[in-house]
GROMACS .gro file of C-alpha atoms in nm:
model
  310
    1MET     CA    1   0.287  -1.653   2.268
    2VAL     CA    2   0.608  -1.801   2.406
    3GLU     CA    3   0.918  -1.584   2.432
    4SER     CA    4   1.109  -1.774   2.163
    5GLU     CA    5   0.834  -1.710   1.907
    6GLN     CA    6   0.832  -1.341   1.991
    7CYS     CA    7   1.210  -1.325   1.947
    8LEU     CA    8   1.183  -1.482   1.601
    9ILE     CA    9   0.910  -1.240   1.494
   10GLU     CA   10   1.101  -0.943   1.632
   11GLY     CA   11   1.408  -1.050   1.435
   12ILE     CA   12   1.216  -1.047   1.104
   13ARG     CA   13   1.040  -0.722   1.196
   14SER     CA   14   1.365  -0.540   1.276
   15ALA     CA   15   1.522  -0.657   0.949
   16LEU     CA   16   1.228  -0.524   0.748
   17ASN     CA   17   1.223  -0.192   0.933
   18ALA     CA   18   1.596  -0.150   0.874
   19ALA     CA   19   1.557  -0.216   0.502
   20LEU     CA   20   1.240  -0.011   0.446
   21ARG     CA   21   1.275   0.293   0.669
   22GLY     CA   22   0.973   0.474   0.804
   23LYS     CA   23   0.725   0.212   0.680
   24ALA     CA   24   0.648   0.020   0.998
   25VAL     CA   25   0.279  -0.021   0.908
   26VAL     CA   26   0.362  -0.159   0.563
   27ASN     CA   27   0.620  -0.395   0.712
   28GLU     CA   28   0.363  -0.527   0.962
   29TYR     CA   29   0.127  -0.608   0.675
   30VAL     CA   30   0.408  -0.785   0.487
   31LEU     CA   31   0.497  -0.985   0.797
   32ALA     CA   32   0.133  -1.081   0.854
   33CYS     CA   33   0.104  -1.192   0.490
   34LEU     CA   34   0.416  -1.405   0.524
   35LEU     CA   35   0.302  -1.572   0.846
   36ALA     CA   36  -0.045  -1.635   0.699
   37ARG     CA   37   0.111  -1.817   0.401
   38GLY     CA   38  -0.033  -1.568   0.158
   39HIS     CA   39   0.118  -1.387  -0.139
   40LEU     CA   40   0.155  -1.012  -0.175
   41LEU     CA   41   0.070  -0.773  -0.459
   42VAL     CA   42   0.240  -0.432  -0.438
   43GLU     CA   43   0.099  -0.162  -0.664
   44ASP     CA   44   0.322   0.144  -0.656
   45LEU     CA   45   0.568   0.360  -0.843
   46PRO     CA   46   0.923   0.242  -0.927
   47GLY     CA   47   1.209   0.305  -0.686
   48LEU     CA   48   1.016   0.293  -0.358
   49GLY     CA   49   1.195  -0.013  -0.217
   50LYS     CA   50   1.002  -0.316  -0.341
   51THR     CA   51   1.317  -0.509  -0.439
   52THR     CA   52   1.493  -0.404  -0.119
   53LEU     CA   53   1.195  -0.525   0.082
   54ALA     CA   54   1.192  -0.866  -0.090
   55LYS     CA   55   1.567  -0.915  -0.048
   56ALA     CA   56   1.555  -0.816   0.319
   57LEU     CA   57   1.269  -1.055   0.382
   58ALA     CA   58   1.448  -1.346   0.215
   59HIS     CA   59   1.764  -1.275   0.413
   60ALA     CA   60   1.574  -1.240   0.742
   61VAL     CA   61   1.407  -1.582   0.707
   62GLY     CA   62   1.728  -1.748   0.592
   63GLY     CA   63   1.585  -1.829   0.249
   64LYS     CA   64   1.676  -1.806  -0.117
   65PHE     CA   65   1.578  -1.492  -0.309
   66ALA     CA   66   1.491  -1.482  -0.679
   67ARG     CA   67   1.372  -1.200  -0.902
   68VAL     CA   68   1.192  -1.208  -1.236
   69GLN     CA   69   1.150  -0.901  -1.454
   70CYS     CA   70   0.824  -0.971  -1.634
   71THR     CA   71   0.813  -0.878  -2.003
   72PRO     CA   72   0.582  -0.979  -2.291
   73ASP     CA   73   0.839  -1.228  -2.423
   74LEU     CA   74   0.874  -1.409  -2.089
   75LEU     CA   75   0.771  -1.774  -2.129
   76PRO     CA   76   0.611  -2.004  -1.869
   77GLY     CA   77   0.930  -2.214  -1.866
   78ASP     CA   78   1.127  -1.905  -1.768
   79ILE     CA   79   0.921  -1.905  -1.448
   80THR     CA   80   0.880  -2.273  -1.367
   81GLY     CA   81   1.190  -2.423  -1.527
   82PHE     CA   82   1.228  -2.671  -1.812
   83ARG     CA   83   1.394  -2.997  -1.915
   84ILE     CA   84   1.706  -2.993  -2.131
   85PHE     CA   85   1.879  -3.281  -2.305
   86ASP     CA   86   2.224  -3.357  -2.163
   87GLN     CA   87   2.436  -3.503  -2.443
   88ARG     CA   88   2.690  -3.648  -2.199
   89THR     CA   89   2.440  -3.861  -2.007
   90ARG     CA   90   2.196  -3.895  -2.299
   91GLU     CA   91   1.914  -3.806  -2.061
   92PHE     CA   92   1.688  -3.508  -1.998
   93GLU     CA   93   1.781  -3.291  -1.703
   94PHE     CA   94   1.545  -3.058  -1.522
   95LEU     CA   95   1.665  -2.700  -1.476
   96PRO     CA   96   1.455  -2.537  -1.202
   97GLY     CA   97   1.318  -2.187  -1.259
   98PRO     CA   98   1.302  -1.893  -1.019
   99VAL     CA   99   0.989  -2.027  -0.846
  100PHE     CA  100   1.223  -2.270  -0.667
  101ALA     CA  101   1.307  -2.002  -0.413
  102ASP     CA  102   1.177  -1.902  -0.073
  103VAL     CA  103   1.100  -1.542  -0.169
  104LEU     CA  104   1.026  -1.456  -0.534
  105LEU     CA  105   0.991  -1.100  -0.659
  106ALA     CA  106   0.784  -1.088  -0.980
  107ASP     CA  107   0.845  -0.734  -1.100
  108GLU     CA  108   0.571  -0.575  -1.313
  109ILE     CA  109   0.366  -0.894  -1.330
  110ASN     CA  110   0.108  -0.727  -1.555
  111ARG     CA  111   0.367  -0.700  -1.835
  112ALA     CA  112   0.383  -1.078  -1.869
  113THR     CA  113   0.137  -1.250  -2.103
  114PRO     CA  114  -0.169  -1.423  -1.952
  115ARG     CA  115  -0.012  -1.764  -2.020
  116THR     CA  116   0.299  -1.677  -1.820
  117GLN     CA  117   0.092  -1.513  -1.548
  118SER     CA  118  -0.107  -1.835  -1.517
  119ALA     CA  119   0.210  -2.041  -1.476
  120LEU     CA  120   0.319  -1.823  -1.185
  121LEU     CA  121  -0.022  -1.807  -1.024
  122GLU     CA  122  -0.063  -2.184  -1.049
  123SER     CA  123   0.261  -2.234  -0.859
  124MET     CA  124   0.137  -1.987  -0.597
  125ALA     CA  125  -0.191  -2.175  -0.551
  126GLU     CA  126  -0.062  -2.533  -0.571
  127GLN     CA  127   0.292  -2.481  -0.434
  128GLN     CA  128   0.419  -2.709  -0.708
  129VAL     CA  129   0.492  -2.716  -1.080
  130THR     CA  130   0.444  -2.996  -1.329
  131ILE     CA  131   0.694  -3.027  -1.614
  132ASP     CA  132   0.639  -3.304  -1.870
  133ASN     CA  133   0.400  -3.479  -1.629
  134VAL     CA  134   0.659  -3.476  -1.350
  135ARG     CA  135   0.558  -3.302  -1.027
  136HIS     CA  136   0.813  -3.075  -0.859
  137VAL     CA  137   0.734  -2.947  -0.509
  138LEU     CA  138   0.827  -2.590  -0.416
  139SER     CA  139   0.960  -2.462  -0.085
  140PRO     CA  140   0.707  -2.502   0.200
  141THR     CA  141   0.757  -2.132   0.278
  142PHE     CA  142   0.733  -2.015  -0.086
  143PHE     CA  143   0.632  -1.647  -0.082
  144VAL     CA  144   0.566  -1.424  -0.384
  145ILE     CA  145   0.585  -1.046  -0.392
  146ALA     CA  146   0.443  -0.929  -0.725
  147THR     CA  147   0.449  -0.565  -0.833
  148GLN     CA  148   0.248  -0.347  -1.066
  149ASN     CA  149   0.313   0.008  -1.183
  150PRO     CA  150  -0.019   0.199  -1.157
  151VAL     CA  151   0.098   0.472  -1.397
  152GLU     CA  152   0.236   0.294  -1.705
  153GLN     CA  153  -0.040   0.073  -1.847
  154HIS     CA  154   0.071   0.068  -2.214
  155GLY     CA  155   0.151  -0.287  -2.328
  156THR     CA  156   0.027  -0.453  -2.010
  157TYR     CA  157  -0.202  -0.751  -1.946
  158PRO     CA  158  -0.416  -0.667  -1.641
  159LEU     CA  159  -0.471  -0.953  -1.398
  160PRO     CA  160  -0.833  -1.076  -1.406
  161GLU     CA  161  -1.030  -1.089  -1.082
  162ALA     CA  162  -0.999  -1.468  -1.055
  163GLN     CA  163  -0.619  -1.439  -1.057
  164LEU     CA  164  -0.614  -1.137  -0.824
  165ASP     CA  165  -0.798  -1.353  -0.571
  166ARG     CA  166  -0.484  -1.569  -0.547
  167PHE     CA  167  -0.309  -1.282  -0.366
  168ALA     CA  168  -0.377  -1.246   0.004
  169MET     CA  169  -0.351  -0.867  -0.002
  170LYS     CA  170  -0.254  -0.559  -0.200
  171LEU     CA  171  -0.031  -0.286  -0.056
  172ARG     CA  172   0.112   0.049  -0.153
  173ILE     CA  173   0.447   0.153  -0.006
  174GLY     CA  174   0.435   0.527  -0.078
  175TYR     CA  175   0.705   0.789  -0.046
  176PRO     CA  176   0.899   0.805   0.282
  177GLU     CA  177   0.895   1.105   0.513
  178LYS     CA  178   1.172   1.366   0.487
  179GLU     CA  179   1.342   1.251   0.806
  180ASP     CA  180   1.350   0.892   0.687
  181GLU     CA  181   1.504   1.000   0.356
  182ARG     CA  182   1.772   1.197   0.543
  183ASP     CA  183   1.856   0.888   0.749
  184MET     CA  184   1.864   0.678   0.431
  185LEU     CA  185   2.111   0.914   0.265
  186ALA     CA  186   2.331   0.930   0.576
  187ALA     CA  187   2.339   0.550   0.606
  188ALA     CA  188   2.439   0.511   0.240
  189VAL     CA  189   2.752   0.730   0.266
  190GLY     CA  190   3.069   0.521   0.253
  191PHE     CA  191   2.902   0.193   0.155
  192THR     CA  192   2.868   0.039  -0.188
  193ARG     CA  193   2.604  -0.216  -0.091
  194ASP     CA  194   2.277  -0.208   0.097
  195LEU     CA  195   2.387  -0.310   0.445
  196ALA     CA  196   2.027  -0.302   0.569
  197VAL     CA  197   1.962  -0.612   0.362
  198GLU     CA  198   2.285  -0.797   0.438
  199SER     CA  199   2.307  -0.731   0.812
  200GLY     CA  200   1.953  -0.816   0.919
  201PRO     CA  201   1.876  -1.090   1.174
  202LYS     CA  202   1.835  -1.438   1.037
  203ILE     CA  203   1.620  -1.736   1.130
  204GLU     CA  204   1.608  -2.088   0.998
  205PRO     CA  205   1.343  -2.179   0.736
  206GLY     CA  206   1.215  -2.450   0.969
  207GLU     CA  207   1.149  -2.186   1.233
  208LEU     CA  208   0.945  -1.982   0.984
  209HIS     CA  209   0.737  -2.290   0.905
  210ALA     CA  210   0.674  -2.336   1.279
  211LEU     CA  211   0.556  -1.976   1.309
  212GLN     CA  212   0.318  -2.025   1.017
  213GLU     CA  213   0.180  -2.336   1.186
  214ARG     CA  214   0.139  -2.133   1.506
  215VAL     CA  215  -0.077  -1.877   1.323
  216ALA     CA  216  -0.329  -2.149   1.231
  217GLN     CA  217  -0.370  -2.229   1.603
  218VAL     CA  218  -0.473  -1.876   1.704
  219THR     CA  219  -0.829  -1.892   1.839
  220VAL     CA  220  -1.113  -1.736   1.638
  221GLY     CA  221  -1.427  -1.722   1.853
  222PRO     CA  222  -1.784  -1.775   1.725
  223LEU     CA  223  -1.868  -1.403   1.746
  224VAL     CA  224  -1.564  -1.306   1.539
  225ARG     CA  225  -1.637  -1.578   1.283
  226GLU     CA  226  -1.996  -1.450   1.253
  227TYR     CA  227  -1.860  -1.096   1.214
  228LEU     CA  228  -1.641  -1.208   0.925
  229VAL     CA  229  -1.932  -1.386   0.754
  230GLU     CA  230  -2.156  -1.079   0.786
  231LEU     CA  231  -1.884  -0.858   0.641
  232ALA     CA  232  -1.840  -1.097   0.348
  233HIS     CA  233  -2.213  -1.085   0.275
  234ALA     CA  234  -2.203  -0.705   0.301
  235THR     CA  235  -1.945  -0.692   0.022
  236ARG     CA  236  -2.172  -0.902  -0.199
  237ALA     CA  237  -2.472  -0.677  -0.135
  238HIS     CA  238  -2.300  -0.340  -0.188
  239ARG     CA  239  -2.421  -0.169  -0.506
  240GLN     CA  240  -2.072  -0.051  -0.613
  241VAL     CA  241  -1.890  -0.380  -0.561
  242ILE     CA  242  -1.837  -0.563  -0.890
  243LEU     CA  243  -1.730  -0.893  -0.736
  244GLY     CA  244  -1.810  -0.978  -0.375
  245LEU     CA  245  -1.570  -1.153  -0.140
  246SER     CA  246  -1.526  -1.521  -0.229
  247PRO     CA  247  -1.512  -1.802   0.029
  248ARG     CA  248  -1.139  -1.830  -0.045
  249GLY     CA  249  -1.102  -1.459   0.024
  250LEU     CA  250  -1.295  -1.500   0.349
  251LEU     CA  251  -1.062  -1.779   0.463
  252THR     CA  252  -0.764  -1.559   0.373
  253TRP     CA  253  -0.909  -1.270   0.574
  254GLN     CA  254  -0.948  -1.493   0.880
  255ARG     CA  255  -0.593  -1.628   0.848
  256LEU     CA  256  -0.451  -1.276   0.818
  257ALA     CA  257  -0.648  -1.170   1.126
  258GLN     CA  258  -0.493  -1.466   1.309
  259ALA     CA  259  -0.148  -1.352   1.196
  260ARG     CA  260  -0.225  -0.998   1.310
  261ALA     CA  261  -0.325  -1.128   1.654
  262LEU     CA  262  -0.002  -1.326   1.682
  263LEU     CA  263   0.199  -1.017   1.592
  264GLN     CA  264   0.019  -0.838   1.874
  265GLU     CA  265   0.126  -1.119   2.111
  266ARG     CA  266  -0.227  -1.256   2.151
  267ASP     CA  267  -0.355  -1.610   2.104
  268PHE     CA  268  -0.706  -1.500   2.003
  269VAL     CA  269  -0.854  -1.280   1.728
  270THR     CA  270  -1.050  -0.963   1.806
  271PRO     CA  271  -1.276  -0.755   1.577
  272ASP     CA  272  -0.992  -0.499   1.563
  273ASP     CA  273  -0.772  -0.759   1.394
  274VAL     CA  274  -1.042  -0.817   1.134
  275GLN     CA  275  -1.080  -0.445   1.069
  276ASP     CA  276  -0.704  -0.385   1.052
  277MET     CA  277  -0.678  -0.639   0.769
  278ALA     CA  278  -0.990  -0.525   0.584
  279THR     CA  279  -0.835  -0.273   0.344
  280PRO     CA  280  -0.544  -0.478   0.202
  281VAL     CA  281  -0.760  -0.794   0.179
  282LEU     CA  282  -1.065  -0.635   0.014
  283GLU     CA  283  -0.885  -0.388  -0.212
  284VAL     CA  284  -0.735  -0.667  -0.421
  285ARG     CA  285  -1.069  -0.844  -0.466
  286LEU     CA  286  -1.374  -0.620  -0.488
  287GLY     CA  287  -1.318  -0.456  -0.826
  288VAL     CA  288  -1.407  -0.108  -0.699
  289GLU     CA  289  -1.274   0.205  -0.870
  290PRO     CA  290  -0.963   0.328  -0.682
  291GLU     CA  291  -1.106   0.673  -0.606
  292ALA     CA  292  -1.413   0.514  -0.442
  293MET     CA  293  -1.235   0.234  -0.256
  294ASN     CA  294  -1.193   0.403   0.083
  295ARG     CA  295  -1.556   0.520   0.089
  296VAL     CA  296  -1.692   0.178  -0.012
  297LEU     CA  297  -1.480  -0.005   0.247
  298GLY     CA  298  -1.595   0.240   0.513
  299GLU     CA  299  -1.959   0.176   0.421
  300ILE     CA  300  -1.909  -0.201   0.431
  301LEU     CA  301  -1.745  -0.194   0.774
  302ALA     CA  302  -2.004   0.048   0.908
  303SER     CA  303  -2.294  -0.169   0.787
  304VAL     CA  304  -2.209  -0.459   1.022
  305PRO     CA  305  -2.229  -0.414   1.402
  306VAL     CA  306  -1.901  -0.486   1.578
  307PRO     CA  307  -1.939  -0.776   1.824
  308VAL     CA  308  -1.850  -0.717   2.187
  309LEU     CA  309  -1.626  -0.990   2.326
  310ARG     CA  310  -1.682  -1.077   2.692
   0.00000   0.00000   0.00000
């Protein structure tokens, strides 16, 4: 990796760590997901910093931030935008929705109806929306952070497995440590706004696109590719896995491993990169009961010999 690329990555990393204190591991996953051109599902309790994380990320990459609070009465047009008749010009004008941003936070996505969920997930997959047969292209660095509350399930519409597969990974932020909470309280005294979000380093959107292109060029050797394929087949053969890893999920896993290698300042993927990305990639896809997830993932990883790179 050249020094300029490392400086850009370090700028985004420092902004995320300043906004979400004490969560360096979580922030590394978020950064890998961004560089791999994936989308992120965060399943955690309210108030743990999901909005702060999304805002800090948008600011760090020099992009536009948008937030949608998903409710049962949210319509697809509220996500994608719609055409409205302008009486002055006697023509229809397109009003873009929140998907026309660089970073979109879809809060409590499982409270939106399946029709609205589909509109969002289509824009995530196709990076475009079609309104009245007119195609509108989204930002080339369009990144979605969707959240779910694992506690309150009344009045929700759970995402089916086919739609969950559109997300690159699923994360949980968790409560911070006591020392991090003390630092957070001390930093908040005397300020009315979150300075961690506003004061973070900034890069140009074109530079982010270049970093994402760089991820695709990270070398994945034949042994590592075979390791990934064997792991994918192990998920499909496990007796407790409802839905094995799809080819799309396998491609996502490889791309995230490439991003992980780049974050470690390497231009090649190792088996450690694959294993580091296993939990967030597989947890969103396999349909395993939460209490059994760690055990099942451990069995899957243990069932495939780790290749030795020479």
